[in-house]
PDB file of C-alpha atoms in Angstrom:
ATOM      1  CA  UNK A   1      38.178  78.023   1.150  1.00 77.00           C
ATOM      2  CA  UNK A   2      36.327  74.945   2.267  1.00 87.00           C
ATOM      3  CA  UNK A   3      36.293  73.653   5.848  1.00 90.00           C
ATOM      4  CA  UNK A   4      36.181  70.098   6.514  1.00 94.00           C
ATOM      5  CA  UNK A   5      35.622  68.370   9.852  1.00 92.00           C
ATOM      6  CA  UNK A   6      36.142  64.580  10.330  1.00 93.00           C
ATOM      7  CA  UNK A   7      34.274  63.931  13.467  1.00 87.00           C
ATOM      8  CA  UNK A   8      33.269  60.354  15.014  1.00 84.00           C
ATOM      9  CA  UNK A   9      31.334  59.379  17.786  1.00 78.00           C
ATOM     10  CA  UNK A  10      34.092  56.993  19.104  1.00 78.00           C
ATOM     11  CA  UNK A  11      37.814  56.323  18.340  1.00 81.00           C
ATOM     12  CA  UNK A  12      39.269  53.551  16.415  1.00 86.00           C
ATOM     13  CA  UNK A  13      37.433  54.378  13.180  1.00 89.00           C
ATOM     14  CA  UNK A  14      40.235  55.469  10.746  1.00 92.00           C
ATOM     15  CA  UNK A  15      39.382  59.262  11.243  1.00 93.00           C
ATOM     16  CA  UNK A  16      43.418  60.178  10.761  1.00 93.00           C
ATOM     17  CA  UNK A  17      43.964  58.131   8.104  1.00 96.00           C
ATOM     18  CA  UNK A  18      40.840  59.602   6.605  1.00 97.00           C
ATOM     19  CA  UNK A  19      42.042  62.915   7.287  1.00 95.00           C
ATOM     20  CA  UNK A  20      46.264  62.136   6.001  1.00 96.00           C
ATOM     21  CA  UNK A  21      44.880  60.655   2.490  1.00 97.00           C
ATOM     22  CA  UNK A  22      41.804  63.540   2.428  1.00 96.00           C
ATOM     23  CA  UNK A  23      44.137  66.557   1.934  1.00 95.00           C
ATOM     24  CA  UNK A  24      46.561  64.088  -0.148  1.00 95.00           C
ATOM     25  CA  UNK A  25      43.736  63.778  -2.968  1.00 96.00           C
ATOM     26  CA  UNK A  26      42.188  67.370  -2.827  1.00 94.00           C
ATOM     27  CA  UNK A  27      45.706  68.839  -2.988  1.00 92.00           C
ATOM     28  CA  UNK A  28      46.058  66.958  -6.219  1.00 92.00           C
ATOM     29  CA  UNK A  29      42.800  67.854  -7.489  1.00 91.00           C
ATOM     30  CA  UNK A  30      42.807  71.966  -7.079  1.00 85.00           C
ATOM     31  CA  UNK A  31      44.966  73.273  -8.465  1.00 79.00           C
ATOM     32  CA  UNK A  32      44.139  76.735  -7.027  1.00 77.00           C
ATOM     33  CA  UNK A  33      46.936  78.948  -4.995  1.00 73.00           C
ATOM     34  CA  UNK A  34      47.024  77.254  -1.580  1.00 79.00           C
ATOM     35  CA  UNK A  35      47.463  74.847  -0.048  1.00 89.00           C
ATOM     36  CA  UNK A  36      45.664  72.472   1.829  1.00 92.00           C
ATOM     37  CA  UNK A  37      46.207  71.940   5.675  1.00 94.00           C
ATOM     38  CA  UNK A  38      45.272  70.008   7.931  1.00 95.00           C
ATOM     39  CA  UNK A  39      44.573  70.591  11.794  1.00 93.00           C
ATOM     40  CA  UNK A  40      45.391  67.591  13.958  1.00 91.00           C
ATOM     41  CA  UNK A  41      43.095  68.369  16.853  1.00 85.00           C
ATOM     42  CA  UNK A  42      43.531  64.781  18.095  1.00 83.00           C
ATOM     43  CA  UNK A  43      45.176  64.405  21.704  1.00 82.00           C
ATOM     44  CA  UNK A  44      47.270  61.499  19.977  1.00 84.00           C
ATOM     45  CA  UNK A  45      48.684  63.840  17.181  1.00 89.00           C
ATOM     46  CA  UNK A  46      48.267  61.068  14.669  1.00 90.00           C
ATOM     47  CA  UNK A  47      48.713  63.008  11.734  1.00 93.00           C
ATOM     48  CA  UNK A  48      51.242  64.904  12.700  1.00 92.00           C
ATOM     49  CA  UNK A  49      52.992  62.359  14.295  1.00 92.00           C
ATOM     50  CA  UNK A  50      52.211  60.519  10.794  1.00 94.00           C
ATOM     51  CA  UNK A  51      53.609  63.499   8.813  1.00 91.00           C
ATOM     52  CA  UNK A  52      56.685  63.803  11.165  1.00 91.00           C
ATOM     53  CA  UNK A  53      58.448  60.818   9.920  1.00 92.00           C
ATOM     54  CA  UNK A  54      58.082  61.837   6.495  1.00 89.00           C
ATOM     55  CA  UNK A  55      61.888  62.239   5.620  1.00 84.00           C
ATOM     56  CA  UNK A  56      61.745  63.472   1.973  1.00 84.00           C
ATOM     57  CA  UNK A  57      59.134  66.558   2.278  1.00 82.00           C
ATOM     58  CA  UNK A  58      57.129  65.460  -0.672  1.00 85.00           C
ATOM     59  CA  UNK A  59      53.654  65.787   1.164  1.00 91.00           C
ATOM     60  CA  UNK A  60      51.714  67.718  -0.602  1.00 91.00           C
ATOM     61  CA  UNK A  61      49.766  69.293   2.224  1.00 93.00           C
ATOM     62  CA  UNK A  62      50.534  70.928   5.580  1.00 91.00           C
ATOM     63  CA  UNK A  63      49.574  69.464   9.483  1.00 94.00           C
ATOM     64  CA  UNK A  64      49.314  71.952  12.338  1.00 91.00           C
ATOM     65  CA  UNK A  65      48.016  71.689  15.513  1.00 90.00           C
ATOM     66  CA  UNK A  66      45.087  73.606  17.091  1.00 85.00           C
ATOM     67  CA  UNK A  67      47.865  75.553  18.795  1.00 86.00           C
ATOM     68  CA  UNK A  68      50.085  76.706  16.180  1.00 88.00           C
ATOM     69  CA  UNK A  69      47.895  77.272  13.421  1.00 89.00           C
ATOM     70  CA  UNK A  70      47.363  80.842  14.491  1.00 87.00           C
ATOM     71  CA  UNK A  71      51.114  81.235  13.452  1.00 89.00           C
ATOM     72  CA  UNK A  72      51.111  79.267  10.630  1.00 87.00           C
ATOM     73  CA  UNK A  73      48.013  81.930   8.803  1.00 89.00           C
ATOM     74  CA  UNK A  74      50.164  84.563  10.464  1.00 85.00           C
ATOM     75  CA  UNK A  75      53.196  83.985   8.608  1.00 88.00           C
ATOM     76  CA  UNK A  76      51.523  84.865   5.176  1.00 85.00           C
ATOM     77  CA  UNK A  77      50.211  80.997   4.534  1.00 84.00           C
ATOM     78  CA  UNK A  78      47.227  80.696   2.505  1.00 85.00           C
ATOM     79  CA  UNK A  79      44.522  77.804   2.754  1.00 88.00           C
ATOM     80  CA  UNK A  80      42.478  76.648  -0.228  1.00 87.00           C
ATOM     81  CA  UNK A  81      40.949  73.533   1.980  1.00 92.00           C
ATOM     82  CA  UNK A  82      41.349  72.662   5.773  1.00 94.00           C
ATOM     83  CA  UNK A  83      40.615  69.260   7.084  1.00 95.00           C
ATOM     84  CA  UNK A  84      40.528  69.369  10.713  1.00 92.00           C
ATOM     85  CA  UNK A  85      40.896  66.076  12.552  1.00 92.00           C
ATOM     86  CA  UNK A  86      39.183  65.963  15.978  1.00 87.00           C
ATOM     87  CA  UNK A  87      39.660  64.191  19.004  1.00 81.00           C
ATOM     88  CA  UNK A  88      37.803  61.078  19.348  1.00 77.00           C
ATOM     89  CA  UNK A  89      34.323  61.275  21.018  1.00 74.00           C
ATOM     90  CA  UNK A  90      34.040  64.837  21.108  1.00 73.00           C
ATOM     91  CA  UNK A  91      32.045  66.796  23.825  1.00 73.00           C
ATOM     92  CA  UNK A  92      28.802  68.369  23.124  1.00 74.00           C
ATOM     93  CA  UNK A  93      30.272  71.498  23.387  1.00 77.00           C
ATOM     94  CA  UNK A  94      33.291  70.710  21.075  1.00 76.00           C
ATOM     95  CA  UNK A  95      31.019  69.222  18.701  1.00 75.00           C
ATOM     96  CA  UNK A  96      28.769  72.278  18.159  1.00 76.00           C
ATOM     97  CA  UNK A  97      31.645  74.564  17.961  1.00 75.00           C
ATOM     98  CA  UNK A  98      33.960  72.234  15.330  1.00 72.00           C
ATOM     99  CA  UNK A  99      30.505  71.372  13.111  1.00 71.00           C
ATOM    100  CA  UNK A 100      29.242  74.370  13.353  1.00 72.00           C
ATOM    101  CA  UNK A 101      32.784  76.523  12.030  1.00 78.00           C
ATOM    102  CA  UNK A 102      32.568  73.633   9.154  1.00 85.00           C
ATOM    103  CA  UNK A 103      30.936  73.447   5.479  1.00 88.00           C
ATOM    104  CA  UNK A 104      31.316  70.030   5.795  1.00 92.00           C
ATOM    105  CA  UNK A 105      31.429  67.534   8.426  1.00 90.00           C
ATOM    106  CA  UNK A 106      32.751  63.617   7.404  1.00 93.00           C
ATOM    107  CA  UNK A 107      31.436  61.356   9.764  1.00 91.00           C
ATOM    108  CA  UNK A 108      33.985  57.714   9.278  1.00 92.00           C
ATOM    109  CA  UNK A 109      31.979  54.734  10.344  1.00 90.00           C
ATOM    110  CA  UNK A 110      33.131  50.930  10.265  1.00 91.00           C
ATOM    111  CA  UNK A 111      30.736  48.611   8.925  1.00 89.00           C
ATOM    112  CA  UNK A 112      30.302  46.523  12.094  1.00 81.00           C
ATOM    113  CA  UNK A 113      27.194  46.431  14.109  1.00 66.00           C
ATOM    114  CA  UNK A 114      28.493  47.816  17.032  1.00 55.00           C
ATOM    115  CA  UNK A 115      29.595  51.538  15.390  1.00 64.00           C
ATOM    116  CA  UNK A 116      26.387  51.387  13.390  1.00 68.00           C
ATOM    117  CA  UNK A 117      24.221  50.754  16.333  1.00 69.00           C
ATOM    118  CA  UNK A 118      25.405  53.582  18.636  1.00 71.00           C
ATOM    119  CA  UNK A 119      25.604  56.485  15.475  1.00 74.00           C
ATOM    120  CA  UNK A 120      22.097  57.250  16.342  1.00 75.00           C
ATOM    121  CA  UNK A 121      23.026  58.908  19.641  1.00 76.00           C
ATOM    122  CA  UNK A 122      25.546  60.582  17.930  1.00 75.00           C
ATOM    123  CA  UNK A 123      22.992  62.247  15.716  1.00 77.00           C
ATOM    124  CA  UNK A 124      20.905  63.107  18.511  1.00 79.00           C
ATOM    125  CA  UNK A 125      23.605  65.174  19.814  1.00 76.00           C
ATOM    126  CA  UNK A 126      24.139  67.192  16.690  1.00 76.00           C
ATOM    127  CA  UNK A 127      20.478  67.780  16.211  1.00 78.00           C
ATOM    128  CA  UNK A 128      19.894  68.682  19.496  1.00 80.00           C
ATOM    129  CA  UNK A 129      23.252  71.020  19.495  1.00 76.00           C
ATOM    130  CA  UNK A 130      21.306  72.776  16.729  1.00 74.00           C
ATOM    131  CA  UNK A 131      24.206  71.878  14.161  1.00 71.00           C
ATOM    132  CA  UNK A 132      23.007  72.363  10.588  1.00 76.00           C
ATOM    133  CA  UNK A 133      26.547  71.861   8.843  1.00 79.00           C
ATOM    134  CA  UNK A 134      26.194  69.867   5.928  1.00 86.00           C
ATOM    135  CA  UNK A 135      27.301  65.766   6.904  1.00 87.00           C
ATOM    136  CA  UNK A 136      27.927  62.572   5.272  1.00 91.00           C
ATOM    137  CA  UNK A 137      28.717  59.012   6.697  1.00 92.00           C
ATOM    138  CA  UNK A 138      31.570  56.881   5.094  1.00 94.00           C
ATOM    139  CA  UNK A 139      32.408  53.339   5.423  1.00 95.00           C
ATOM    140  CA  UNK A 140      36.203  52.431   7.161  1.00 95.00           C
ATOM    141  CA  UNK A 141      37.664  49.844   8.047  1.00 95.00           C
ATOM    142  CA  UNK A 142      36.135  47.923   5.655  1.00 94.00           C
ATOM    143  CA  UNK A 143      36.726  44.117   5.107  1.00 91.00           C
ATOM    144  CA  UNK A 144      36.388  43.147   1.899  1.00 85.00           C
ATOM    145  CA  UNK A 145      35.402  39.271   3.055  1.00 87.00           C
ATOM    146  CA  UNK A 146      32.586  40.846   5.054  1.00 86.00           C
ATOM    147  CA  UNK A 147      29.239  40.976   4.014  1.00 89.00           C
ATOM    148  CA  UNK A 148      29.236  43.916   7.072  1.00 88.00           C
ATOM    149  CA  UNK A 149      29.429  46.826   4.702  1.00 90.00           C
ATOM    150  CA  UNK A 150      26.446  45.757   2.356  1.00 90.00           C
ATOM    151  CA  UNK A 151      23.718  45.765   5.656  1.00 88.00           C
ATOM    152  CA  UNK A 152      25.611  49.258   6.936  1.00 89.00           C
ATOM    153  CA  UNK A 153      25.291  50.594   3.518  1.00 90.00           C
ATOM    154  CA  UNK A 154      21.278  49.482   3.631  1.00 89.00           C
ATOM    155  CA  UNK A 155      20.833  50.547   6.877  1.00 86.00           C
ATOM    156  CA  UNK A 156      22.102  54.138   6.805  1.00 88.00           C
ATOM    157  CA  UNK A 157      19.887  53.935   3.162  1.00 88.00           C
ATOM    158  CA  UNK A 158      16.736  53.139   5.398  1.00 87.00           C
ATOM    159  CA  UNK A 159      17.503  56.142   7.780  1.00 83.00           C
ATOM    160  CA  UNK A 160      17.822  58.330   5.011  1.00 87.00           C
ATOM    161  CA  UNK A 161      21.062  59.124   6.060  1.00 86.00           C
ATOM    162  CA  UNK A 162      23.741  60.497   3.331  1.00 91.00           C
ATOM    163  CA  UNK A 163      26.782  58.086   2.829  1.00 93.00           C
ATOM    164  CA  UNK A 164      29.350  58.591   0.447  1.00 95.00           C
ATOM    165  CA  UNK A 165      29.618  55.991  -2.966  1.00 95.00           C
ATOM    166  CA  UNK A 166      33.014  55.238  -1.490  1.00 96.00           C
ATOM    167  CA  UNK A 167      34.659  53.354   1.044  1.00 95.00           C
ATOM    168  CA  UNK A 168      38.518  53.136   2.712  1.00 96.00           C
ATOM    169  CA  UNK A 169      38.748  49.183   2.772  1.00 96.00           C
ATOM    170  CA  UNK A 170      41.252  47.673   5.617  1.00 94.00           C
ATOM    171  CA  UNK A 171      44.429  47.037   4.466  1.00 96.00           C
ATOM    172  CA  UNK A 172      47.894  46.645   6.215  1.00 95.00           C
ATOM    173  CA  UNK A 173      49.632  49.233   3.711  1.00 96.00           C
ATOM    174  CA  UNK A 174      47.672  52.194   5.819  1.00 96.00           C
ATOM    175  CA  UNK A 175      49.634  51.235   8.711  1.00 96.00           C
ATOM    176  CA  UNK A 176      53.246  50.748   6.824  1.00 96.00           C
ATOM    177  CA  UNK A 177      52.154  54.106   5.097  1.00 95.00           C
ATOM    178  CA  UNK A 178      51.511  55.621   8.675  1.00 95.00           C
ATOM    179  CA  UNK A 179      55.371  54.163   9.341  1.00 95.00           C
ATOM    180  CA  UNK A 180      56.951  55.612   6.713  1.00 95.00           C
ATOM    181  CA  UNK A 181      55.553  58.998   7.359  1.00 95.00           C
ATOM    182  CA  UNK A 182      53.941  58.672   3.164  1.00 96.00           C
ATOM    183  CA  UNK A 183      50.599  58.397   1.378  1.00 97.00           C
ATOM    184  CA  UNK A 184      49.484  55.011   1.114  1.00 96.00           C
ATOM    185  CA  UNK A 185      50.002  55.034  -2.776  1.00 95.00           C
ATOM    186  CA  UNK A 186      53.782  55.234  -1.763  1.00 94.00           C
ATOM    187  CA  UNK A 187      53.768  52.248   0.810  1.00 95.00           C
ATOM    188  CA  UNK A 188      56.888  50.154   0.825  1.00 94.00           C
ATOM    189  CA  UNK A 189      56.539  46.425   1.803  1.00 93.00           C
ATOM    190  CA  UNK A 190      59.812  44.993   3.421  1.00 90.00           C
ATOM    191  CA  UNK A 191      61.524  43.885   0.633  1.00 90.00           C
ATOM    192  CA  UNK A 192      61.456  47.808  -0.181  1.00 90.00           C
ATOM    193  CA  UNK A 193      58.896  47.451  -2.968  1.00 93.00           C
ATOM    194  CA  UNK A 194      55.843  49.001  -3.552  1.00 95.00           C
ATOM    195  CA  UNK A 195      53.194  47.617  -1.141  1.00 95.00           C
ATOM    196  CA  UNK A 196      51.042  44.935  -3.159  1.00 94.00           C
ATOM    197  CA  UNK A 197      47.416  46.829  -2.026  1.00 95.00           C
ATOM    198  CA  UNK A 198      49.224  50.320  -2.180  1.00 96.00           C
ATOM    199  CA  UNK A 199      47.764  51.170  -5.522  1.00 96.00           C
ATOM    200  CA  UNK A 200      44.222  49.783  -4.384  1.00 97.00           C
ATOM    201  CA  UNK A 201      44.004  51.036  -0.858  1.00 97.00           C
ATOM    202  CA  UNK A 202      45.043  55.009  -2.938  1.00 97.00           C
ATOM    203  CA  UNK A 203      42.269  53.941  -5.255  1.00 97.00           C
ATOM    204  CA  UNK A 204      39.812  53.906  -2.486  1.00 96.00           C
ATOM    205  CA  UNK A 205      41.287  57.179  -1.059  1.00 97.00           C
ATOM    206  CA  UNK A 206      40.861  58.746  -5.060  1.00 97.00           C
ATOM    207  CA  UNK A 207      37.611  57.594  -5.001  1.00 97.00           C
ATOM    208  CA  UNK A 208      36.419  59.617  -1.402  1.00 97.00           C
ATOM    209  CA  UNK A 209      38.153  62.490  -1.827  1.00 96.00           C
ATOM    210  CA  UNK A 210      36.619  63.025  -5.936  1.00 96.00           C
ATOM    211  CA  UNK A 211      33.415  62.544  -4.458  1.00 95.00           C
ATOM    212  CA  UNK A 212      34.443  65.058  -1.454  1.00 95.00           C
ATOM    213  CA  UNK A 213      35.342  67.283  -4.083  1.00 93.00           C
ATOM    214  CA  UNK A 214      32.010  67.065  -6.185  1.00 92.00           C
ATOM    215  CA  UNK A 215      30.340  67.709  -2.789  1.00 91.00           C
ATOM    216  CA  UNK A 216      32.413  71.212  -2.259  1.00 88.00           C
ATOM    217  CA  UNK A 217      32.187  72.438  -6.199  1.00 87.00           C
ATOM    218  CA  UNK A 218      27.870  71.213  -5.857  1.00 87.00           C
ATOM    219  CA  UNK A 219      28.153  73.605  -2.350  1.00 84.00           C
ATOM    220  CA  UNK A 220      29.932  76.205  -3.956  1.00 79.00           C
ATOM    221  CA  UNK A 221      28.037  76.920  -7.204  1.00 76.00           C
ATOM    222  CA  UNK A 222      24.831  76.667  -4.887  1.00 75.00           C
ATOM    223  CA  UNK A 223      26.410  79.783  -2.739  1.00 68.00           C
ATOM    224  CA  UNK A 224      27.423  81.423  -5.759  1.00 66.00           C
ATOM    225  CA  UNK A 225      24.061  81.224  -7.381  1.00 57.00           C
TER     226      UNK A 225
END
């Protein structure tokens, strides 16, 4: 079982909808007994609230909160992955204590100067916590006319910071997907048809969560060797 912690430095960044589409690609990719949950530790309960209006059940992972998760493992369910989605701008001591129960901690980051300038503060704190959890920056948020993601992408390269291959791109079928209580693959425009960027905007989600998964399966074989 693999813990995963999305964790950000300040709110706004698409850590929910990272977290929703997340357990939506690793569920399809293990096939193990399980299943994957995730733990909406946000005060804003945006996944749940996301999962909640989800009328036909077809979600292919679970969403608990931090308070009634304890039930949920006590009434015999079984986790192959959890994705736990913390509040924005953690405290110091939340941060240590969420990064350091994790095997991996996902750090969302939009491309614009602003979130890229302040992340080193944010890395001060986890080095100074003593965290040692595995991390890895990913691009959200991102505007495809912007030339914003290629300098984040160079800059986090100069720091020598890890950032994933992928990126979530901004489109307006996240937010009809967050509507409709569905995976953004299954986003309906008005007319009722399938969103025009619904199959893109789930490419983009395939794309982090294989690499998420080559990340876990690299970790794993490491521990088992």
């Amino acid at each position: 079982m693999a813990v995963i912690t999305i964790a950000s430095h300040k709110g706004g960044v698409g850590k929910s909808t990272l977290a929703f589409h997340l357990a939506g690609v690793l569920a399809l990719l293990d096939s193990s007994d399980g299943q994957v949950l995730v733990i909406d530790g946000d005060e804003n309960r945006s996944v749940l609230g996301w999962a909640g209006k989800n009328e036909s059940g077809n979600l292919p992972f679970e969403v608990v909160t931090l308070a009634t998760q304890a039930k949920w493992f006590q009434t015999g369910n079984r986790a192959k992955h959890i994705i736990i989605d913390t509040q924005a701008r953690p405290s110091r001591d939340d941060l240590k204590e969420i990064a350091g129960d994790s095997d991996l901690l996902i750090i969302p980051t939009p491309p614009q100067s602003l979130s890229i300038d302040t992340l080193p503060l944010f890395l001060d704190d986890l080095r100074s916590l003593g965290v040692i959890t595995p991390y890895t920056f990913l691009l959200t948020l991102v505007d495809a006319r912007s030339k914003d993601a290629e300098a984040a992408r160079a800059y986090l390269t100069s720091m020598n910071e890890p950032l994933l291959e992928g990126k979530m791109r901004l489109f307006s079928a996240f937010q009809k997907a967050a509507d409709q209580g569905v995976l953004v693959r299954d986003a309906r425009a008005e007319t009722g048809k399938r969103d025009k960027n619904a199959g893109v905007a789930w490419g983009d989600c395939m794309d982090v969560g294989k690499e998420v998964w080559e990340i876990l399966e690299q970790m794993k074989e490491s521990t088992c060797g």
